Every structure is written in C-alpha cells, then in structure tokens.
CSV table of C-alpha atoms in Angstrom, one decimal:
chain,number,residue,atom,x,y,z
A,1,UNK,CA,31.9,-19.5,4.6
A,2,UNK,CA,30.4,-16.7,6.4
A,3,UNK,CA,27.3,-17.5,9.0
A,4,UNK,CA,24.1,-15.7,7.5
A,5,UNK,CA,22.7,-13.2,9.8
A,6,UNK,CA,19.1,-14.1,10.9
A,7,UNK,CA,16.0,-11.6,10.7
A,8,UNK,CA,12.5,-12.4,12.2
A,9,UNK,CA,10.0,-10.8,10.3
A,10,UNK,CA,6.4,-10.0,12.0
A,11,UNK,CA,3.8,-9.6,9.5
A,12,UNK,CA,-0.2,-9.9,9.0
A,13,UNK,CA,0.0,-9.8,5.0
A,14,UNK,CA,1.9,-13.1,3.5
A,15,UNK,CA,0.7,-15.2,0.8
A,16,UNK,CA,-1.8,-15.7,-0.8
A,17,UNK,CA,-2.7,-12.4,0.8
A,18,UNK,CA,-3.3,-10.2,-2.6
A,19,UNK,CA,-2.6,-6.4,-3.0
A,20,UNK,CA,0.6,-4.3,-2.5
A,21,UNK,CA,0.6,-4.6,1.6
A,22,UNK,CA,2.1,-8.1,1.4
A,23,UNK,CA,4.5,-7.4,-2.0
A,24,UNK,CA,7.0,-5.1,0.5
A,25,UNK,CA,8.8,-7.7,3.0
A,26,UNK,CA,7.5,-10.5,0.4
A,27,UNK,CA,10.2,-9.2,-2.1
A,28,UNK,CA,12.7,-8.3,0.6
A,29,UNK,CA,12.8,-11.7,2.0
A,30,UNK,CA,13.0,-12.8,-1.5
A,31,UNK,CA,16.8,-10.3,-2.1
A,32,UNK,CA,18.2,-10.7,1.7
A,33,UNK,CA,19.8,-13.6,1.8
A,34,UNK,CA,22.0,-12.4,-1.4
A,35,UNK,CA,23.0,-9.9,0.9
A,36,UNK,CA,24.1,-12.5,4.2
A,37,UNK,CA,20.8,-12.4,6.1
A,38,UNK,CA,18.8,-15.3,6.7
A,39,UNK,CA,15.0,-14.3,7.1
A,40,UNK,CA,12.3,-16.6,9.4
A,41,UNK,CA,9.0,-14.9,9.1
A,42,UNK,CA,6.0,-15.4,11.6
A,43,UNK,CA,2.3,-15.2,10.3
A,44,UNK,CA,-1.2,-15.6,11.8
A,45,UNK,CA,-2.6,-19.1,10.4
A,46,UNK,CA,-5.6,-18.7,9.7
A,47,UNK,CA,-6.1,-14.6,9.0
A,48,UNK,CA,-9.3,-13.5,7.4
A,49,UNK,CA,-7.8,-11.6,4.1
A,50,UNK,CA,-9.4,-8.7,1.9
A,51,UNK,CA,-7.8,-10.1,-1.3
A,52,UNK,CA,-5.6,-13.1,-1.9
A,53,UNK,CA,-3.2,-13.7,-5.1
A,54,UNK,CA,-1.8,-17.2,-5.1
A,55,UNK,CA,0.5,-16.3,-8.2
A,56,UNK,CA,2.6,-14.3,-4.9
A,57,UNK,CA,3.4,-17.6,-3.6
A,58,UNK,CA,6.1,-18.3,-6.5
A,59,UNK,CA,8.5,-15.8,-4.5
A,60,UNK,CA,8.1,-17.9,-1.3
A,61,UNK,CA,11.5,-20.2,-1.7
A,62,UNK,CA,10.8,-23.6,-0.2
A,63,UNK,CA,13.7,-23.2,2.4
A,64,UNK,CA,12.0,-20.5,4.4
A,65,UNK,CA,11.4,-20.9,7.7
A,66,UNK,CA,7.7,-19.6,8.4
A,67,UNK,CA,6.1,-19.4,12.3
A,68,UNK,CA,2.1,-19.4,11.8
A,69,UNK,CA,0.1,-18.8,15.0
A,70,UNK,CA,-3.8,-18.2,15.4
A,71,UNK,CA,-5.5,-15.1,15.0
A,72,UNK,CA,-8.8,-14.5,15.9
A,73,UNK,CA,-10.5,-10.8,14.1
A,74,UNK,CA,-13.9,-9.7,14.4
A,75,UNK,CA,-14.2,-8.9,11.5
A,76,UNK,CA,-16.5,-11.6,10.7
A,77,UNK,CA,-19.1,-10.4,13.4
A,78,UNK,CA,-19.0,-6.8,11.4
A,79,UNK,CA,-19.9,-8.3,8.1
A,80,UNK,CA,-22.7,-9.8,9.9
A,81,UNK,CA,-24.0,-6.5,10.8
A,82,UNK,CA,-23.6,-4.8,7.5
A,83,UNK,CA,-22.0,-6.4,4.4
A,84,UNK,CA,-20.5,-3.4,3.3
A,85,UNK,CA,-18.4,-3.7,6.5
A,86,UNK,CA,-16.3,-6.2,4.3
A,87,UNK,CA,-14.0,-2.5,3.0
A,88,UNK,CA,-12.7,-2.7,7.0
A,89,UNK,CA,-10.5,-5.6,6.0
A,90,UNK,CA,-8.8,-3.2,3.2
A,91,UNK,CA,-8.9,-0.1,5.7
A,92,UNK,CA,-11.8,1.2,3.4
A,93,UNK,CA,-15.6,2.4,4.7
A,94,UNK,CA,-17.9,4.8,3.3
A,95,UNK,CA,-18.0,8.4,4.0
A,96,UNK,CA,-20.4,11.1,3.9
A,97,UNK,CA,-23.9,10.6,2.7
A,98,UNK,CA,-23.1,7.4,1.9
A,99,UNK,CA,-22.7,6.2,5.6
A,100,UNK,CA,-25.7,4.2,6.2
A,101,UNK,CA,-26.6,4.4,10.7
A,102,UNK,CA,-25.0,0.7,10.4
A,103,UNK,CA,-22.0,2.0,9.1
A,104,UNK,CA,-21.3,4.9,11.4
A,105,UNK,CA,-21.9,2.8,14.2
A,106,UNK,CA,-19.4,0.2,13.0
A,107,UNK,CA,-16.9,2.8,12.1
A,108,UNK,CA,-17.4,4.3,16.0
A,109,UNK,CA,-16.8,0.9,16.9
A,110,UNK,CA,-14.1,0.3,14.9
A,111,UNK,CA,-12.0,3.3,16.2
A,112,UNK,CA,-12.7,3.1,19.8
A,113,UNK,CA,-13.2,-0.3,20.6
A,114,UNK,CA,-10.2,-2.0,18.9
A,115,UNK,CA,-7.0,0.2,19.3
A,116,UNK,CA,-5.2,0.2,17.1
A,117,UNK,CA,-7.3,-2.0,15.1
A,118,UNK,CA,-9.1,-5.2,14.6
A,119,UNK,CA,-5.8,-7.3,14.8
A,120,UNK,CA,-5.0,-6.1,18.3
A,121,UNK,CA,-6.5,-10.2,19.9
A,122,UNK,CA,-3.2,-11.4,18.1
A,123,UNK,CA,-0.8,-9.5,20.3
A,124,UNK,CA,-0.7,-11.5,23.4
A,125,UNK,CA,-0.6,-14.9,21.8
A,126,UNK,CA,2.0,-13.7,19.5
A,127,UNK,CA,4.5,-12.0,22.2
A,128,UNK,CA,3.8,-15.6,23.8
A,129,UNK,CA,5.1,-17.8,21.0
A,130,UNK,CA,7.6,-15.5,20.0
A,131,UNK,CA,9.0,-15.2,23.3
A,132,UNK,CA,9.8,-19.1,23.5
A,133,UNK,CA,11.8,-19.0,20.2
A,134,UNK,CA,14.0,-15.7,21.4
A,135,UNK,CA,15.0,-18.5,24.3
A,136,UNK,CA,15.4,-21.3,22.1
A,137,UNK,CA,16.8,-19.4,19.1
A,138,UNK,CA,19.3,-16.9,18.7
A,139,UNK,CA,18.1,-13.7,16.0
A,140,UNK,CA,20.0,-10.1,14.6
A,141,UNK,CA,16.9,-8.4,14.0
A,142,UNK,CA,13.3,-8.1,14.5
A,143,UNK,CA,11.0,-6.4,12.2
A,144,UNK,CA,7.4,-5.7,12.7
A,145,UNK,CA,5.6,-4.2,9.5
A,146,UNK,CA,2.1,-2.6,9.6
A,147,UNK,CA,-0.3,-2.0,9.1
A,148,UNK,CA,-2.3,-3.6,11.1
A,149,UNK,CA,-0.1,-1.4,13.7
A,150,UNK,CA,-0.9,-4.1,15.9
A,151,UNK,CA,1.7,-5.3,14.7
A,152,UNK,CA,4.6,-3.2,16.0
A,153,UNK,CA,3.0,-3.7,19.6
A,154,UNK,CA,3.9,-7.7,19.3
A,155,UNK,CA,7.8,-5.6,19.0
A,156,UNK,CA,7.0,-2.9,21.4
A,157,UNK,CA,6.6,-6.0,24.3
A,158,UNK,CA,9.3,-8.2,23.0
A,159,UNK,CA,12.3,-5.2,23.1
A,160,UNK,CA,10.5,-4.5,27.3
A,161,UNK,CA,11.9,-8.3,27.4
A,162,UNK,CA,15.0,-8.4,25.8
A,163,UNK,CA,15.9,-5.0,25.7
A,164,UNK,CA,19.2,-5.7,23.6
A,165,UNK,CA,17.1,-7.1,20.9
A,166,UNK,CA,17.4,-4.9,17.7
A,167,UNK,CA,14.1,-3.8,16.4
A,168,UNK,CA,12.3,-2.5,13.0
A,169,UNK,CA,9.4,-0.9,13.3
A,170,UNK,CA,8.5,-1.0,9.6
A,171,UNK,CA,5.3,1.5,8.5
A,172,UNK,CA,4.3,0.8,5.3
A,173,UNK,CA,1.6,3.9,6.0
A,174,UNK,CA,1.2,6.1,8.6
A,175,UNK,CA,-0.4,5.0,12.4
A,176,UNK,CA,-2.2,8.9,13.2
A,177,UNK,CA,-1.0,10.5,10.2
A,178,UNK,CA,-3.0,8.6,7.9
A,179,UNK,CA,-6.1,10.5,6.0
A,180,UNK,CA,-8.9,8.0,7.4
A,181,UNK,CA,-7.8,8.4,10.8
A,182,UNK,CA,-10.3,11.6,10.7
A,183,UNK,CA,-13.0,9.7,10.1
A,184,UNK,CA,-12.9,7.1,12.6
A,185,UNK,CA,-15.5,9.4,15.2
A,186,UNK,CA,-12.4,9.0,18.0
A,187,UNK,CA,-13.0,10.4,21.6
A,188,UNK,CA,-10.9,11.8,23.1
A,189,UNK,CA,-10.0,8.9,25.1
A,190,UNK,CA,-9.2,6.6,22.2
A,191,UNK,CA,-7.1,9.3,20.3
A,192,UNK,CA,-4.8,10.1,23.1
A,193,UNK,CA,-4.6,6.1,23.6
A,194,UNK,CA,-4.2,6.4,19.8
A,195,UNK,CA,-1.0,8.7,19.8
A,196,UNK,CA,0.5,7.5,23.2
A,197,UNK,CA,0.7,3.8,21.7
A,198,UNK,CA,2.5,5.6,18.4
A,199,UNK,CA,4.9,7.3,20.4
A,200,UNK,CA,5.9,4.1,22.3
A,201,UNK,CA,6.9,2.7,19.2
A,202,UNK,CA,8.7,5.2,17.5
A,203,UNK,CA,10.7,5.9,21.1
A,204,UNK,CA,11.5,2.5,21.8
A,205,UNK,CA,11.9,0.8,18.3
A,206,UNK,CA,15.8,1.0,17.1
A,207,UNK,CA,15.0,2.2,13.6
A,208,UNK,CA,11.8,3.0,12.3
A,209,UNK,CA,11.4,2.3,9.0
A,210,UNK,CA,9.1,4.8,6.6
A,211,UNK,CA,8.0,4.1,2.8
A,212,UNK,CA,8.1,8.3,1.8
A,213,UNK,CA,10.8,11.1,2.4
A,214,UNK,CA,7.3,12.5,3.8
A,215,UNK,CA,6.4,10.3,6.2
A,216,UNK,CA,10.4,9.9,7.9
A,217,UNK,CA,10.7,13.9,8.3
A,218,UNK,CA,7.2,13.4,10.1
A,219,UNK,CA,8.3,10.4,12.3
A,220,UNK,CA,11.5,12.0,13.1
A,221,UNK,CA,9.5,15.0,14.7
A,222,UNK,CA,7.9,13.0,17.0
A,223,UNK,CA,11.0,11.1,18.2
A,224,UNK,CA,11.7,8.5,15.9
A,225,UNK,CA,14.8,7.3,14.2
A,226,UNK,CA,13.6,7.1,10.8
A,227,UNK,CA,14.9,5.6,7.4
A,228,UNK,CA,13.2,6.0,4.1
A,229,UNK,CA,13.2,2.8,2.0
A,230,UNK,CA,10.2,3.0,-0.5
A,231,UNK,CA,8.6,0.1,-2.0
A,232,UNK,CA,9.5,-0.5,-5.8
A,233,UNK,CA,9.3,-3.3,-8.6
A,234,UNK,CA,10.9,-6.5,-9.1
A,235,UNK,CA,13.0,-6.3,-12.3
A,236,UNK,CA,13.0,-9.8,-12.9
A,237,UNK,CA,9.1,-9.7,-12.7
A,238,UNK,CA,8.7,-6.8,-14.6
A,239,UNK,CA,11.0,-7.5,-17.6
A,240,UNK,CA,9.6,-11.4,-17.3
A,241,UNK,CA,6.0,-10.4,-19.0
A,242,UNK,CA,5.9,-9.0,-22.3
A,243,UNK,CA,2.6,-7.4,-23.9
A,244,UNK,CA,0.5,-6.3,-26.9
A,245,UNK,CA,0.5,-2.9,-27.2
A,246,UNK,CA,-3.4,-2.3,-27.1
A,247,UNK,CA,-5.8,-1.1,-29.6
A,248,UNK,CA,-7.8,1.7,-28.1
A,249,UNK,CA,-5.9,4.6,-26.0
A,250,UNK,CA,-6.0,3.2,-22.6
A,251,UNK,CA,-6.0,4.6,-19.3
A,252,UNK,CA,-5.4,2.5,-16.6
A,253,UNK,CA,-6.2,1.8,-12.9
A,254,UNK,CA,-5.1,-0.7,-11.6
A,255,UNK,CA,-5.7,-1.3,-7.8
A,256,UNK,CA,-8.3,-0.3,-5.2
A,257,UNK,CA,-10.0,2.4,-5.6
A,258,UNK,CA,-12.1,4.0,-2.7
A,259,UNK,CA,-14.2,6.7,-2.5
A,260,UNK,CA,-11.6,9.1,-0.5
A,261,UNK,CA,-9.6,9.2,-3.6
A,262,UNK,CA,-12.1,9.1,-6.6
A,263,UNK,CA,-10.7,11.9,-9.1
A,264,UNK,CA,-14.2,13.6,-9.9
A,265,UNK,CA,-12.3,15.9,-12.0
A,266,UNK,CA,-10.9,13.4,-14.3
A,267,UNK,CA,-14.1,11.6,-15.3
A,268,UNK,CA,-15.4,15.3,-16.1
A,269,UNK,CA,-12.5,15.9,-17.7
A,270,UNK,CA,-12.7,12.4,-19.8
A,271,UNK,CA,-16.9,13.4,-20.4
A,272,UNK,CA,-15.8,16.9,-21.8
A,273,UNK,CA,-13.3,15.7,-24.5
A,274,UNK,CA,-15.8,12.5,-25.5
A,275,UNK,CA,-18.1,15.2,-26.4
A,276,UNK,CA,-16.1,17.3,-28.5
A,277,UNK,CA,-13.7,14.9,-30.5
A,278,UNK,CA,-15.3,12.0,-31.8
A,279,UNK,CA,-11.8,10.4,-32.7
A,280,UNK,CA,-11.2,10.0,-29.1
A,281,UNK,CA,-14.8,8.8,-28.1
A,282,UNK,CA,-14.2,6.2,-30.5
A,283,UNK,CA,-10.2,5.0,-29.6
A,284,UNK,CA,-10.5,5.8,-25.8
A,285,UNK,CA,-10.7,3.3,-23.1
A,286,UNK,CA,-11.0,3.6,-19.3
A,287,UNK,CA,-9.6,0.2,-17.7
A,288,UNK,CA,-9.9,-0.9,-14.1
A,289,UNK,CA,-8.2,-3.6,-12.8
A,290,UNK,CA,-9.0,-4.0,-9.2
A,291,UNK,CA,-11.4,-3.2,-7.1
A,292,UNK,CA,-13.5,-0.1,-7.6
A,293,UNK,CA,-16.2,1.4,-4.9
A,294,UNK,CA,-19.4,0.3,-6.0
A,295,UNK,CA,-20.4,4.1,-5.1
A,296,UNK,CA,-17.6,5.3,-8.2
A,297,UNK,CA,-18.9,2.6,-10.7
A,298,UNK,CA,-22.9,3.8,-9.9
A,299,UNK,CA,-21.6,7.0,-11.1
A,300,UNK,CA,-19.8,6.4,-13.8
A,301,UNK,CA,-22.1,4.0,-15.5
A,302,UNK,CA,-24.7,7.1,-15.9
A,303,UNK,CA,-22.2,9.1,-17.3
A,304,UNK,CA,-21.2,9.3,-20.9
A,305,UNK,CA,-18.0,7.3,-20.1
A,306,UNK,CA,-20.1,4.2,-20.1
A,307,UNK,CA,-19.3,3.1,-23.1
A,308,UNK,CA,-16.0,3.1,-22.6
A,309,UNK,CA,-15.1,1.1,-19.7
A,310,UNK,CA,-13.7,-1.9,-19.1
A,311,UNK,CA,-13.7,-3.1,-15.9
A,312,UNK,CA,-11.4,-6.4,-15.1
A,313,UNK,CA,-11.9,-6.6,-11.4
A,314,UNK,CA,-9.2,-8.4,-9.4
A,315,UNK,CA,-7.1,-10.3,-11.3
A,316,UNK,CA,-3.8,-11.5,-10.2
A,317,UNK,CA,-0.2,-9.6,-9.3
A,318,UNK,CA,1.1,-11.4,-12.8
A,319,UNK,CA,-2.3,-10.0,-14.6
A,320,UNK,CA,-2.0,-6.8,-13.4
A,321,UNK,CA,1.6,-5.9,-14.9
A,322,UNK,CA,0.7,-7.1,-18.4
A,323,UNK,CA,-2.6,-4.8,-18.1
A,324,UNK,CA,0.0,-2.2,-16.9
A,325,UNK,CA,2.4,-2.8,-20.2
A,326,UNK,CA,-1.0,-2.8,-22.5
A,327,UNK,CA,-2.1,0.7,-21.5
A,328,UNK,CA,-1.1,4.2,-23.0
A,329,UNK,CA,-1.4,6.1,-19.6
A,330,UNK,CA,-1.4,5.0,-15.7
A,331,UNK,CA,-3.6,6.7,-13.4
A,332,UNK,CA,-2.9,6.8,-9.9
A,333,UNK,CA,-4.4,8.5,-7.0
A,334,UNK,CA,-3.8,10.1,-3.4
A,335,UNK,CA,-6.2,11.5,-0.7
A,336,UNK,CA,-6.2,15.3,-1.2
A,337,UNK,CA,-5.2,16.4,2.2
A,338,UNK,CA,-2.1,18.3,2.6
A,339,UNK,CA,-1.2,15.5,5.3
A,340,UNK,CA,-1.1,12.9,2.7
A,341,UNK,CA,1.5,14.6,0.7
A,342,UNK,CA,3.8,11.7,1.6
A,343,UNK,CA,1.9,8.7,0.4
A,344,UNK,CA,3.5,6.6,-2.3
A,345,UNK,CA,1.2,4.1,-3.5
A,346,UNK,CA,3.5,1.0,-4.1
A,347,UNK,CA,2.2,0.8,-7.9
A,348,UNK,CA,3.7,3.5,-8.4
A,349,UNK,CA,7.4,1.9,-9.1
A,350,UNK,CA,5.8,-0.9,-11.2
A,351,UNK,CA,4.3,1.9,-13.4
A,352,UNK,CA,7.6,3.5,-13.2
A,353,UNK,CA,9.0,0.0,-15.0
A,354,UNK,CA,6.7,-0.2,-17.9
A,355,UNK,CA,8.1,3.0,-19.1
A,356,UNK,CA,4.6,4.0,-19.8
A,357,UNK,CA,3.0,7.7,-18.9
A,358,UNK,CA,1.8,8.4,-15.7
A,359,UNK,CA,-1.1,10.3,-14.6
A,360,UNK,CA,-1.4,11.2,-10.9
A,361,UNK,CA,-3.5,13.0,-8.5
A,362,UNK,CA,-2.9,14.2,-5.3
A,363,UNK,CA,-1.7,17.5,-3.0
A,364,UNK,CA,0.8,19.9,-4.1
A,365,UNK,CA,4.6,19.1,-3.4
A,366,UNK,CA,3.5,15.2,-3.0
A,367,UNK,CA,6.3,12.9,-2.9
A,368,UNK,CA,5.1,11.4,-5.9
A,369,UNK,CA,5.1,14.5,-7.4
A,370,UNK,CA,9.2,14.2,-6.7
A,371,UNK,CA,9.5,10.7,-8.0
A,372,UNK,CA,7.4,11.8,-11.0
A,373,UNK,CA,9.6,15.0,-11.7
A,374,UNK,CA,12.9,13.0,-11.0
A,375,UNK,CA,11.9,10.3,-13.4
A,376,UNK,CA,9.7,12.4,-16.0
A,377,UNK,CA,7.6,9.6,-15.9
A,378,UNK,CA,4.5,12.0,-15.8
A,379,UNK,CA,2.7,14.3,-14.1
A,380,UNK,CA,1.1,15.2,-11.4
A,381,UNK,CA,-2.3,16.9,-10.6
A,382,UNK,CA,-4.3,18.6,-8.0
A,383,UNK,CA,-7.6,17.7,-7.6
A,384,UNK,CA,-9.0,21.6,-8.8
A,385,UNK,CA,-6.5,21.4,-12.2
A,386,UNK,CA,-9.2,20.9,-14.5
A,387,UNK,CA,-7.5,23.1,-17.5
A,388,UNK,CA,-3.8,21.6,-17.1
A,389,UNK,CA,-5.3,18.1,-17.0
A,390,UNK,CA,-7.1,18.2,-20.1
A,391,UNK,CA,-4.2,19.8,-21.9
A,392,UNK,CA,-2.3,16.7,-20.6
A,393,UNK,CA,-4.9,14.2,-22.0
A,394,UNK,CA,-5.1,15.9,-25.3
A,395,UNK,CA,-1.2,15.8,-25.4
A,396,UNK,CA,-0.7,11.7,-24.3
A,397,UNK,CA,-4.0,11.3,-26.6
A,398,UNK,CA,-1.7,12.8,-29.8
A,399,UNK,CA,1.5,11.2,-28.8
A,400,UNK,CA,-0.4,8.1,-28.5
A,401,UNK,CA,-2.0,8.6,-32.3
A,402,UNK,CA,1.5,9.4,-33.8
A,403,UNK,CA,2.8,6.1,-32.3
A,404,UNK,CA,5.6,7.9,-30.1
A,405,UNK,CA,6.4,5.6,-27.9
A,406,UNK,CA,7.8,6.4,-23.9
A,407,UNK,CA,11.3,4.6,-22.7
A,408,UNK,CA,12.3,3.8,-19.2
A,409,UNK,CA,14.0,6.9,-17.2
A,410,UNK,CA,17.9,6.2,-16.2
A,411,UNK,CA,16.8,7.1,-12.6
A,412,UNK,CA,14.4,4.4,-12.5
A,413,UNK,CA,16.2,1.3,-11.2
A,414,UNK,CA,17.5,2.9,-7.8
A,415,UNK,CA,13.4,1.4,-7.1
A,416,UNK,CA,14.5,-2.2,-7.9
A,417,UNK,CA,13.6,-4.6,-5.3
A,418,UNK,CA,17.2,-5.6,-5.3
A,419,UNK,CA,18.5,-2.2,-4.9
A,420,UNK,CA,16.5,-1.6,-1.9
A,421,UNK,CA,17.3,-4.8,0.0
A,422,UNK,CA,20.8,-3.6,-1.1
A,423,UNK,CA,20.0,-0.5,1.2
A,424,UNK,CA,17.8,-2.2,4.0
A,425,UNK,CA,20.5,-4.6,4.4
A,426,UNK,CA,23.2,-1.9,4.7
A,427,UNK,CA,20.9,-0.1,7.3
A,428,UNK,CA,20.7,-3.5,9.5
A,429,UNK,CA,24.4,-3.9,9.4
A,430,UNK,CA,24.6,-0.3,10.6
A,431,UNK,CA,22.5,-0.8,13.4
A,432,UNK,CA,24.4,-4.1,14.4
A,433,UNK,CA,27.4,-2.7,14.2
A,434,UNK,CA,26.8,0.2,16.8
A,435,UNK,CA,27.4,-2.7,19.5
C-alpha cells in the first residue's frame, strides 16, 4: 500500500465558522485523501467568527488531525467603540455618507495599524508551534489560505526556515487588488508596507494559488507562480437535498450582501414592472437568505418592493441550497470596479448545480460573465443595463408562468469539488515532483 502524502493546511476559517471563506479547503480536505494525500490542518482555538454554521461540521471526518493554537483579535475592542464595527469580522464597513466619525476612525485604524489585518497577533505564536512539528513531523506541503492574509505570513517565515519546504500560498481573494482596499484611508507608509508584504509572498511562495483566471494573470504580473483552481459545489451535497418548487416567482440572494455591491438598478427595475403588471406584483417574491446591510433593507422597506420580500436571514449551508432549488432566479453580485472583474463569488458554482437561472451583476468581461456564457446558466449585467435587465426579468418572469423548466449545463461538473481536488492534487504532485 502506498504511504499517503501529508499536507499541513493553515487556515483562520474551519468549523463551525459559517459562510463560503471556510467551504474552500473544508471540501478539499474532505476529496484529498481519495487522491493519496493525507491533510493535518492547524486552526486558531478560540477565533472570534462573523458567522458560524455547525451543519459544516458533518464534512469534518473524525480521523483528521487538527492543530488549534490561541488567537488573540481586537476586534472585540472595536465593537466596543462602535457596534457597527461588527462588518470588520466579514471584511465589510460602511462607506460614504454612511460613515459615522466612529467609523472612519476605526476604518483608519483598521488599515494602518494592523497590516495586513486584524489577525496579524497570530503570526508569531503560530510560526512558533508550527515550527516544533516541521522538527518532530515530516510534511509534502504547506498551504496557507487567506484571507486573513496574515495568514500566508505564518508561510512566508516558515519557507525562511526550511527553505526546501513546499509552499501554497492559497488567495481565496485578492491581498491589494481587492475593491475595499480603497477605502481603507492608507498612507503612504502602510500601502507600500501593504504591497512590499504581497510581493514577499507571491516571490517566495512555490505556487500561488488564485480562485479566478482574473486574479492568476494579475498575480503572475507581479512575480507569482500562479494556478487557477476556483471554488465550486459538492455534488454529493447538492444532489442530496431535494425541494418544492415554490409558489411565487422567486428571486433569490442568498449570502452577504453589503453596501459596495447593492444593485440599485435592480430594485428599480423590480419597482418599475410591480407598477405596470399586476400579475407579477401578485406572483413575485424577493428572498434573502443571509445577511443583508441594514442600510439596503432601510431602503427597500420604503419602496414598493415591501410587500414582497422575504427576508430569512442566516440560516445554515444545508438551508441555503434548498432555498437555492426553491427559487426561479439567483441573483448574484460583484463590486463595479473594472479591478474586480475577476471575483467569483463561491455561490456561484452551487447556483450553477441547481440548474436554475442566474442573474448577475458586475463589470464588463467579468469572469463570471465567462462561466455564465460557458454554462448558459444566465446572464450577466452591468450596473447602468437598466433596459436589457428588465427585458431579462420579463423573459425568466414568462418562462417561469409557462412552467419551462431550466436543466443543468454539460459543462457544469468540471466545478465539482471532486474534480478540483482532482486538479489541486495533480498540481501538488507537480510541484513535488520537480525535486
């Protein structure tokens, strides 16, 4: 019998963490040992999450070896200065005219103080412990996965140690490219510190590891050795929960939803064609399932949408995929920035699995827009595409009437989980064999 290859995986998010940050290596060290790779994983003890789903701790097999060390954020001390300082746990803080002095200052603080984020005290502790089991224990790979992008610094001192160690830097999203970095107030001082810390990593890491086609082209241009894996769904999970197909015509969100990527133009959109077809006023159905700025709600319960929305909040991983199978149409949502053309939210492959239409907003020539064109899944939008969009409503609104139902797309399951630890695990046995 052939000796398992062993991975240590560094990561913040592990359950009962909720949301999609901790569903990535979660489902991969779930698929790698069916592919000769033994995973250990090393987690904070005692981290301070912005969501937890216990249903996530099903895919943790009771044979995993799991490293916990202390963490100690300051989150905590922000809350106390403004309880709306609770979004920094999710990456998430108000913007514009709805920054209170409390908040700008926190943001400031946030950005300049604690580089590259919050998470930055676990570093030192970790490279500590970590360092003892490299000695005592013999590995084949490291990964580090942010964000936080702490994170990859815990691998950036452990490969100045044992430079024949082979090590993933895994982003899940961008360090400088992402579209909040902007508003973090940085001087000058903390951006170059910002960007010279990046660079480290994507010099010194053996493969970096990017979630879009986007983001690897970008991370190769700054000196990187990049690999796309994207995030997808678990086939098992998805074709596990069945559902009723609902009542009303239902368009879905499901996930958080901040005020950087509230689609203005579709709750317009929505207002104008309540208004003029009373059919749909009456079968129509907005549905979140997650959690929703305050700020967007506000707005949207003085609005004639009010009457039609059904707002779950969070409800659990399991939850959220029957939701997803109830509804006619699956909204997602991107920052409108050019530079965030290569964000995939990681819903997006579990909406890709219900076979169900997909609505999506975001800039031009997105990588979603790829999937969604490769797939025909759906469609995606602009932010300014107020005529096409309602055509598009209107359409899915008819289709859904004459009971036409969508089917899954043959180019869909190159996004199951097992098909991408299928991949990962033929990029780890590249790197090993180089030697």
């Amino acid at each position: 019998m052939v000796k398992p290859k062993i991975i240590l995986i560094v990561t913040y998010y592990w359950p009962p963490a909720g949301g999609p940050g901790v569903q990535r290596w979660l489902k991969f060290v779930k698929y790698l040992p069916q592919f000769g790779w033994k995973p250990v994983v090393f987690i904070p003890e005692n981290p301070n999450y912005p969501l937890e789903d216990k249903s996530l701790c099903k895919d943790v097999s009771k044979d995993l070896t799991i490293i916990k060390n202390k963490i100690w954020e300051p989150y905590k001390i922000a809350e106390k200065l403004n309880k709306r300082n609770k979004k920094f746990k999710a990456g998430q803080f108000d913007i514009g005219q709805n920054q209170s002095w409390k908040s700008k200052l926190s943001i400031w603080m946030r950005g300049n103080f604690f580089i590259p984020d919050a998470r930055v005290f676990w570093v030192k502790p970790s490279v500590r412990v970590i360092r003892e089991y490299l000695r005592e224990n013999a590995i084949d790979a490291l990964v580090t996965t942010g964000p936080p992008h702490s994170v990859h610094l815990i691998g950036l001192a452990l490969k100045k140690e044992f430079p024949n160690l082979k090590w993933i830097a895994d982003f899940r999203d961008p360090w400088t490219e992402i579209s909040y970095y902007q508003y973090l107030k940085l001087t000058k001082w903390a951006d170059r510190k910002h960007r010279r810390l990046e660079h480290k990593v994507f010099s010194e890491a053996d493969i970096t590891l990017a979630t879009s086609y986007t983001d690897a082209d970008k991370f190769k241009a700054k000196g990187a050795n990049a690999v796309c894996i994207t995030n997808g769904f678990d086939e098992a999970e998805m074709f596990a929960w069945s559902a009723s197909i609902n009542e009303k015509f239902c368009l879905s969100y499901i996930g958080v939803l901040e005020q950087l990527r509230n689609p203005e133009v579709l709750w317009e959109t929505l207002s104008e064609i309540i208004k003029e077809n009373p059919d749909f006023q009456k079968d129509f159905q907005l549905k979140f399932a997650g959690r929703v700025d305050d700020t967007i709600l506000d707005k949207l319960s003085q609005s004639n949408l009010k009457e039609n929305i059904l707002n779950l909040g969070y409800i659990s991983h399991n939850e959220a995929l029957v939701e997803m199978k109830k509804s006619a149409v699956l909204l997602l949502t991107n920052f409108p920035q050019l530079s965030s053309k290569g964000i995939i939210p990681g819903k997006l492959f579990e909406y890709l699995a219900t076979g169900k239409t997909i609505l999506s907003f975001g800039p031009k020539d997105a990588d979603v827009q790829r999937i969604l064109e490769e797939t025909h899944a759906g469609k995606h939008f602009g932010y300014n595409e107020k005529t096409e969009l309602k055509a598009f409503l209107i359409k899915a609104y008819g289709k859904w009437k004459n009971n036409e139902h969508t089917l899954l797309s043959k180019n869909t399951m190159q996004f199951s989980r097992l098909n991408l630890t299928k991949r990962l695990s033929e990029v780890l046995s590249g790197l090993l064999n180089k030697n």
